[in-house]
Amino acid sequence: PVLLGGDHYCTFPSFKGFVEGNDYDSVGFVQIDAHTDTVSESPLFGTDFHGSSTARIADLPAADYESVSQVGIRGYESPHFLEFADETGLNLYTMGDIQNRGIKSVIGDAIEAAAKSTDAVYVTFDIDSVDPGFAPGTGTPIPGGLTPHQALEAMALLGQHEAVGAVDMMEVAPRYDATEGTGRLAAYLLVRLLEQKFAI
C-alpha cells in the first residue's frame, strides 16, 4: 500500500491497518522526518495529532521504539528527548549523522534496525525532512534538511530492501509552494521507491 497525506497523524491509522490487514505480529517503522512525533499528549491537541503519530504507533502491540528508526531529525524536541531515546531504544539518526556519515550508511543502519525481528517494515516520509529551500510546500518547514539528491537516494535504498511492505508521503501542502516543486519532488520520491521495489 501507498498512502498520500495529509498531516502526519494519518500515518498511525495507516500503520495500524497495515499490521491488522496482514495479520503481522511485529512491524518495523522507518520515519524520515524533521520531527520525532513522539509527543504523548498536547494540552492543545490531546493525544491524537500530527506530533503524536509515532507515540501512538509505539503503543501498538505490534510495534515498539526498538524497531523504530528516525532519519533526518533536526526540529526542536524537549530537553529530555535524548534520554527518552536512550531509555526506549529508539534508533535516532539526526541530520548531523547524515552529514558526518552519508545518507547511504545512515539508511542502511536505519532499515536494518527496523527490520530486525519484525515481519515487515513500514516507511513514512514527511516532506519537511527535505530542506525548505527545495520543498517549501509544507506546514512546519525547518532549515538544514535533506537535499533532493539525499532524499531520492534514501528512497531508492529503502525500495531495494525486501522487508519494506508499505510507504506513505506526508505533510505535502501544495498551496504553500507556488512553483509546484514540492509536490513534484514528493511524486518523484515515491516513484523512486516503487521503481526499485517493482520495476528493476
Tab-separated table of C-alpha atoms in Angstrom:
chain	number	residue	atom	x	y	z
A	1	PRO	CA	0.000	0.000	0.000
A	2	VAL	CA	0.937	3.624	-0.690
A	3	LEU	CA	-0.755	6.425	1.254
A	4	LEU	CA	-0.703	10.103	0.303
A	5	GLY	CA	-1.270	12.554	3.173
A	6	GLY	CA	-2.397	14.605	4.888
A	7	ASP	CA	-0.858	15.622	8.171
A	8	HIS	CA	1.391	13.116	9.834
A	9	TYR	CA	-1.267	11.727	12.152
A	10	CYS	CA	-2.613	9.875	9.104
A	11	THR	CA	0.346	7.520	9.399
A	12	PHE	CA	-0.968	5.993	12.631
A	13	PRO	CA	-4.241	4.526	11.254
A	14	SER	CA	-2.421	3.565	8.053
A	15	PHE	CA	0.262	1.665	10.007
A	16	LYS	CA	-2.399	0.020	12.178
A	17	GLY	CA	-4.335	-1.080	9.098
A	18	PHE	CA	-1.172	-2.466	7.504
A	19	VAL	CA	-0.482	-4.550	10.619
A	20	GLU	CA	-4.034	-5.839	11.001
A	21	GLY	CA	-4.671	-6.377	7.293
A	22	ASN	CA	-1.633	-8.644	7.021
A	23	ASP	CA	-2.044	-10.229	10.477
A	24	TYR	CA	1.552	-9.325	11.347
A	25	ASP	CA	2.913	-9.878	14.836
A	26	SER	CA	5.596	-7.200	14.549
A	27	VAL	CA	6.239	-4.368	12.091
A	28	GLY	CA	9.252	-2.064	11.979
A	29	PHE	CA	8.979	1.642	11.215
A	30	VAL	CA	11.351	3.924	9.289
A	31	GLN	CA	10.426	7.584	9.663
A	32	ILE	CA	12.186	10.189	7.515
A	33	ASP	CA	11.286	13.473	9.151
A	34	ALA	CA	12.494	16.728	10.679
A	35	HIS	CA	10.488	15.976	13.842
A	36	THR	CA	10.159	12.878	16.011
A	37	ASP	CA	6.357	12.988	16.528
A	38	THR	CA	6.753	11.242	19.879
A	39	VAL	CA	4.611	13.613	21.967
A	40	SER	CA	2.220	11.508	24.051
A	41	GLU	CA	-0.215	14.329	24.726
A	42	SER	CA	-0.602	18.021	23.950
A	43	PRO	CA	-2.597	20.497	26.078
A	44	LEU	CA	-3.945	21.953	22.828
A	45	PHE	CA	-4.473	18.893	20.605
A	46	GLY	CA	-4.878	15.996	23.057
A	47	THR	CA	-3.414	12.568	22.289
A	48	ASP	CA	-4.163	12.313	18.570
A	49	PHE	CA	-2.446	14.860	16.321
A	50	HIS	CA	0.452	15.200	13.895
A	51	GLY	CA	3.020	15.307	16.699
A	52	SER	CA	1.844	12.064	18.342
A	53	SER	CA	1.740	9.599	15.441
A	54	THR	CA	4.954	7.765	16.326
A	55	ALA	CA	3.996	7.642	20.002
A	56	ARG	CA	0.643	6.070	19.040
A	57	ILE	CA	2.406	3.563	16.775
A	58	ALA	CA	4.828	2.557	19.537
A	59	ASP	CA	1.831	1.904	21.815
A	60	LEU	CA	0.518	-0.807	19.474
A	61	PRO	CA	1.181	-4.476	20.359
A	62	ALA	CA	2.948	-4.990	17.020
A	63	ALA	CA	5.417	-2.115	17.461
A	64	ASP	CA	7.880	-0.657	19.924
A	65	TYR	CA	10.561	2.010	19.868
A	66	GLU	CA	13.350	-0.529	19.418
A	67	SER	CA	12.014	-1.217	15.918
A	68	VAL	CA	11.533	2.483	15.078
A	69	SER	CA	14.252	4.274	13.091
A	70	GLN	CA	14.040	8.035	12.674
A	71	VAL	CA	16.161	9.709	9.989
A	72	GLY	CA	16.868	13.401	9.414
A	73	ILE	CA	15.680	14.674	12.789
A	74	ARG	CA	16.525	18.322	13.432
A	75	GLY	CA	13.390	20.026	14.789
A	76	TYR	CA	13.007	21.229	18.356
A	77	GLU	CA	12.478	18.484	20.912
A	78	SER	CA	12.116	18.581	24.681
A	79	PRO	CA	15.359	18.861	26.656
A	80	HIS	CA	14.947	15.259	27.808
A	81	PHE	CA	14.368	13.749	24.380
A	82	LEU	CA	17.836	12.194	24.033
A	83	GLU	CA	17.350	10.475	27.391
A	84	PHE	CA	13.954	9.259	26.170
A	85	ALA	CA	15.558	7.848	23.008
A	86	ASP	CA	18.200	6.025	25.034
A	87	GLU	CA	15.679	4.608	27.501
A	88	THR	CA	13.242	3.371	24.862
A	89	GLY	CA	15.829	2.033	22.404
A	90	LEU	CA	14.665	4.395	19.646
A	91	ASN	CA	17.066	4.332	16.689
A	92	LEU	CA	17.798	8.020	16.136
A	93	TYR	CA	19.712	9.400	13.131
A	94	THR	CA	19.939	13.188	13.022
A	95	MET	CA	20.903	15.464	10.146
A	96	GLY	CA	24.287	15.676	11.865
A	97	ASP	CA	24.685	11.917	11.467
A	98	ILE	CA	23.811	12.188	7.774
A	99	GLN	CA	26.322	14.986	7.255
A	100	ASN	CA	29.055	13.044	9.055
A	101	ARG	CA	28.391	9.530	7.740
A	102	GLY	CA	26.480	9.998	4.499
A	103	ILE	CA	22.907	9.080	3.632
A	104	LYS	CA	23.729	5.588	2.380
A	105	SER	CA	25.321	4.494	5.650
A	106	VAL	CA	22.555	6.003	7.779
A	107	ILE	CA	19.715	4.499	5.748
A	108	GLY	CA	21.448	1.129	5.795
A	109	ASP	CA	21.588	1.150	9.586
A	110	ALA	CA	18.052	2.523	9.904
A	111	ILE	CA	16.418	-0.150	7.767
A	112	GLU	CA	18.377	-2.971	9.369
A	113	ALA	CA	17.352	-1.823	12.856
A	114	ALA	CA	13.683	-1.600	11.832
A	115	ALA	CA	13.737	-4.952	10.019
A	116	LYS	CA	15.421	-6.874	12.837
A	117	SER	CA	12.988	-9.447	14.284
A	118	THR	CA	9.976	-7.913	12.519
A	119	ASP	CA	7.650	-9.292	9.845
A	120	ALA	CA	7.811	-6.209	7.612
A	121	VAL	CA	8.765	-2.531	7.616
A	122	TYR	CA	6.531	0.494	7.086
A	123	VAL	CA	8.221	3.626	5.668
A	124	THR	CA	6.857	7.112	6.267
A	125	PHE	CA	8.342	10.141	4.530
A	126	ASP	CA	7.482	13.587	5.875
A	127	ILE	CA	8.315	16.121	3.174
A	128	ASP	CA	9.582	18.530	5.842
A	129	SER	CA	12.614	16.257	6.126
A	130	VAL	CA	13.760	17.971	2.919
A	131	ASP	CA	15.295	21.428	3.275
A	132	PRO	CA	12.608	24.093	2.680
A	133	GLY	CA	14.854	25.705	0.075
A	134	PHE	CA	13.889	22.726	-2.088
A	135	ALA	CA	10.466	21.842	-0.620
A	136	PRO	CA	8.747	24.870	0.926
A	137	GLY	CA	5.255	23.418	0.498
A	138	THR	CA	4.745	22.033	3.995
A	139	GLY	CA	3.274	23.183	7.290
A	140	THR	CA	6.359	23.067	9.513
A	141	PRO	CA	9.468	23.857	7.425
A	142	ILE	CA	12.801	23.551	9.257
A	143	PRO	CA	16.084	24.770	7.702
A	144	GLY	CA	19.035	22.429	7.299
A	145	GLY	CA	17.287	19.397	5.860
A	146	LEU	CA	17.929	16.791	3.205
A	147	THR	CA	18.821	17.732	-0.340
A	148	PRO	CA	16.657	16.242	-3.095
A	149	HIS	CA	19.600	14.016	-4.030
A	150	GLN	CA	19.867	12.647	-0.476
A	151	ALA	CA	16.097	12.120	-0.293
A	152	LEU	CA	15.983	10.299	-3.625
A	153	GLU	CA	18.906	8.094	-2.626
A	154	ALA	CA	17.202	7.265	0.666
A	155	MET	CA	14.019	6.173	-1.099
A	156	ALA	CA	15.964	4.117	-3.631
A	157	LEU	CA	17.788	2.284	-0.853
A	158	LEU	CA	14.561	1.639	1.044
A	159	GLY	CA	12.880	0.386	-2.115
A	160	GLN	CA	15.653	-2.169	-2.578
A	161	HIS	CA	15.124	-3.724	0.857
A	162	GLU	CA	12.919	-6.808	0.841
A	163	ALA	CA	11.396	-6.015	4.248
A	164	VAL	CA	9.687	-2.802	3.105
A	165	GLY	CA	5.989	-3.521	2.622
A	166	ALA	CA	4.267	-0.114	2.794
A	167	VAL	CA	5.073	3.565	2.312
A	168	ASP	CA	3.405	6.907	2.807
A	169	MET	CA	4.157	10.521	1.878
A	170	MET	CA	3.006	13.091	4.411
A	171	GLU	CA	2.720	16.832	5.069
A	172	VAL	CA	2.791	17.977	1.428
A	173	ALA	CA	0.933	21.318	1.267
A	174	PRO	CA	0.989	22.418	-2.393
A	175	ARG	CA	-0.637	25.808	-1.789
A	176	TYR	CA	2.468	26.893	0.140
A	177	ASP	CA	4.647	26.431	-2.941
A	178	ALA	CA	3.720	28.499	-5.989
A	179	THR	CA	6.398	26.718	-8.051
A	180	GLU	CA	4.705	23.315	-7.510
A	181	GLY	CA	8.166	21.902	-6.859
A	182	THR	CA	7.303	20.333	-3.502
A	183	GLY	CA	4.523	18.191	-4.934
A	184	ARG	CA	6.684	17.237	-7.893
A	185	LEU	CA	9.552	16.167	-5.610
A	186	ALA	CA	7.156	14.148	-3.422
A	187	ALA	CA	5.911	12.301	-6.503
A	188	TYR	CA	9.441	11.550	-7.678
A	189	LEU	CA	10.374	10.255	-4.214
A	190	LEU	CA	7.507	7.772	-4.222
A	191	VAL	CA	8.269	6.717	-7.785
A	192	ARG	CA	11.915	6.160	-6.845
A	193	LEU	CA	10.966	3.738	-4.066
A	194	LEU	CA	8.336	1.963	-6.155
A	195	GLU	CA	10.554	1.522	-9.190
A	196	GLN	CA	13.220	-0.080	-7.019
A	197	LYS	CA	10.587	-2.315	-5.447
A	198	PHE	CA	8.772	-3.437	-8.582
A	199	ALA	CA	10.368	-2.301	-11.845
A	200	ILE	CA	14.068	-3.142	-11.578
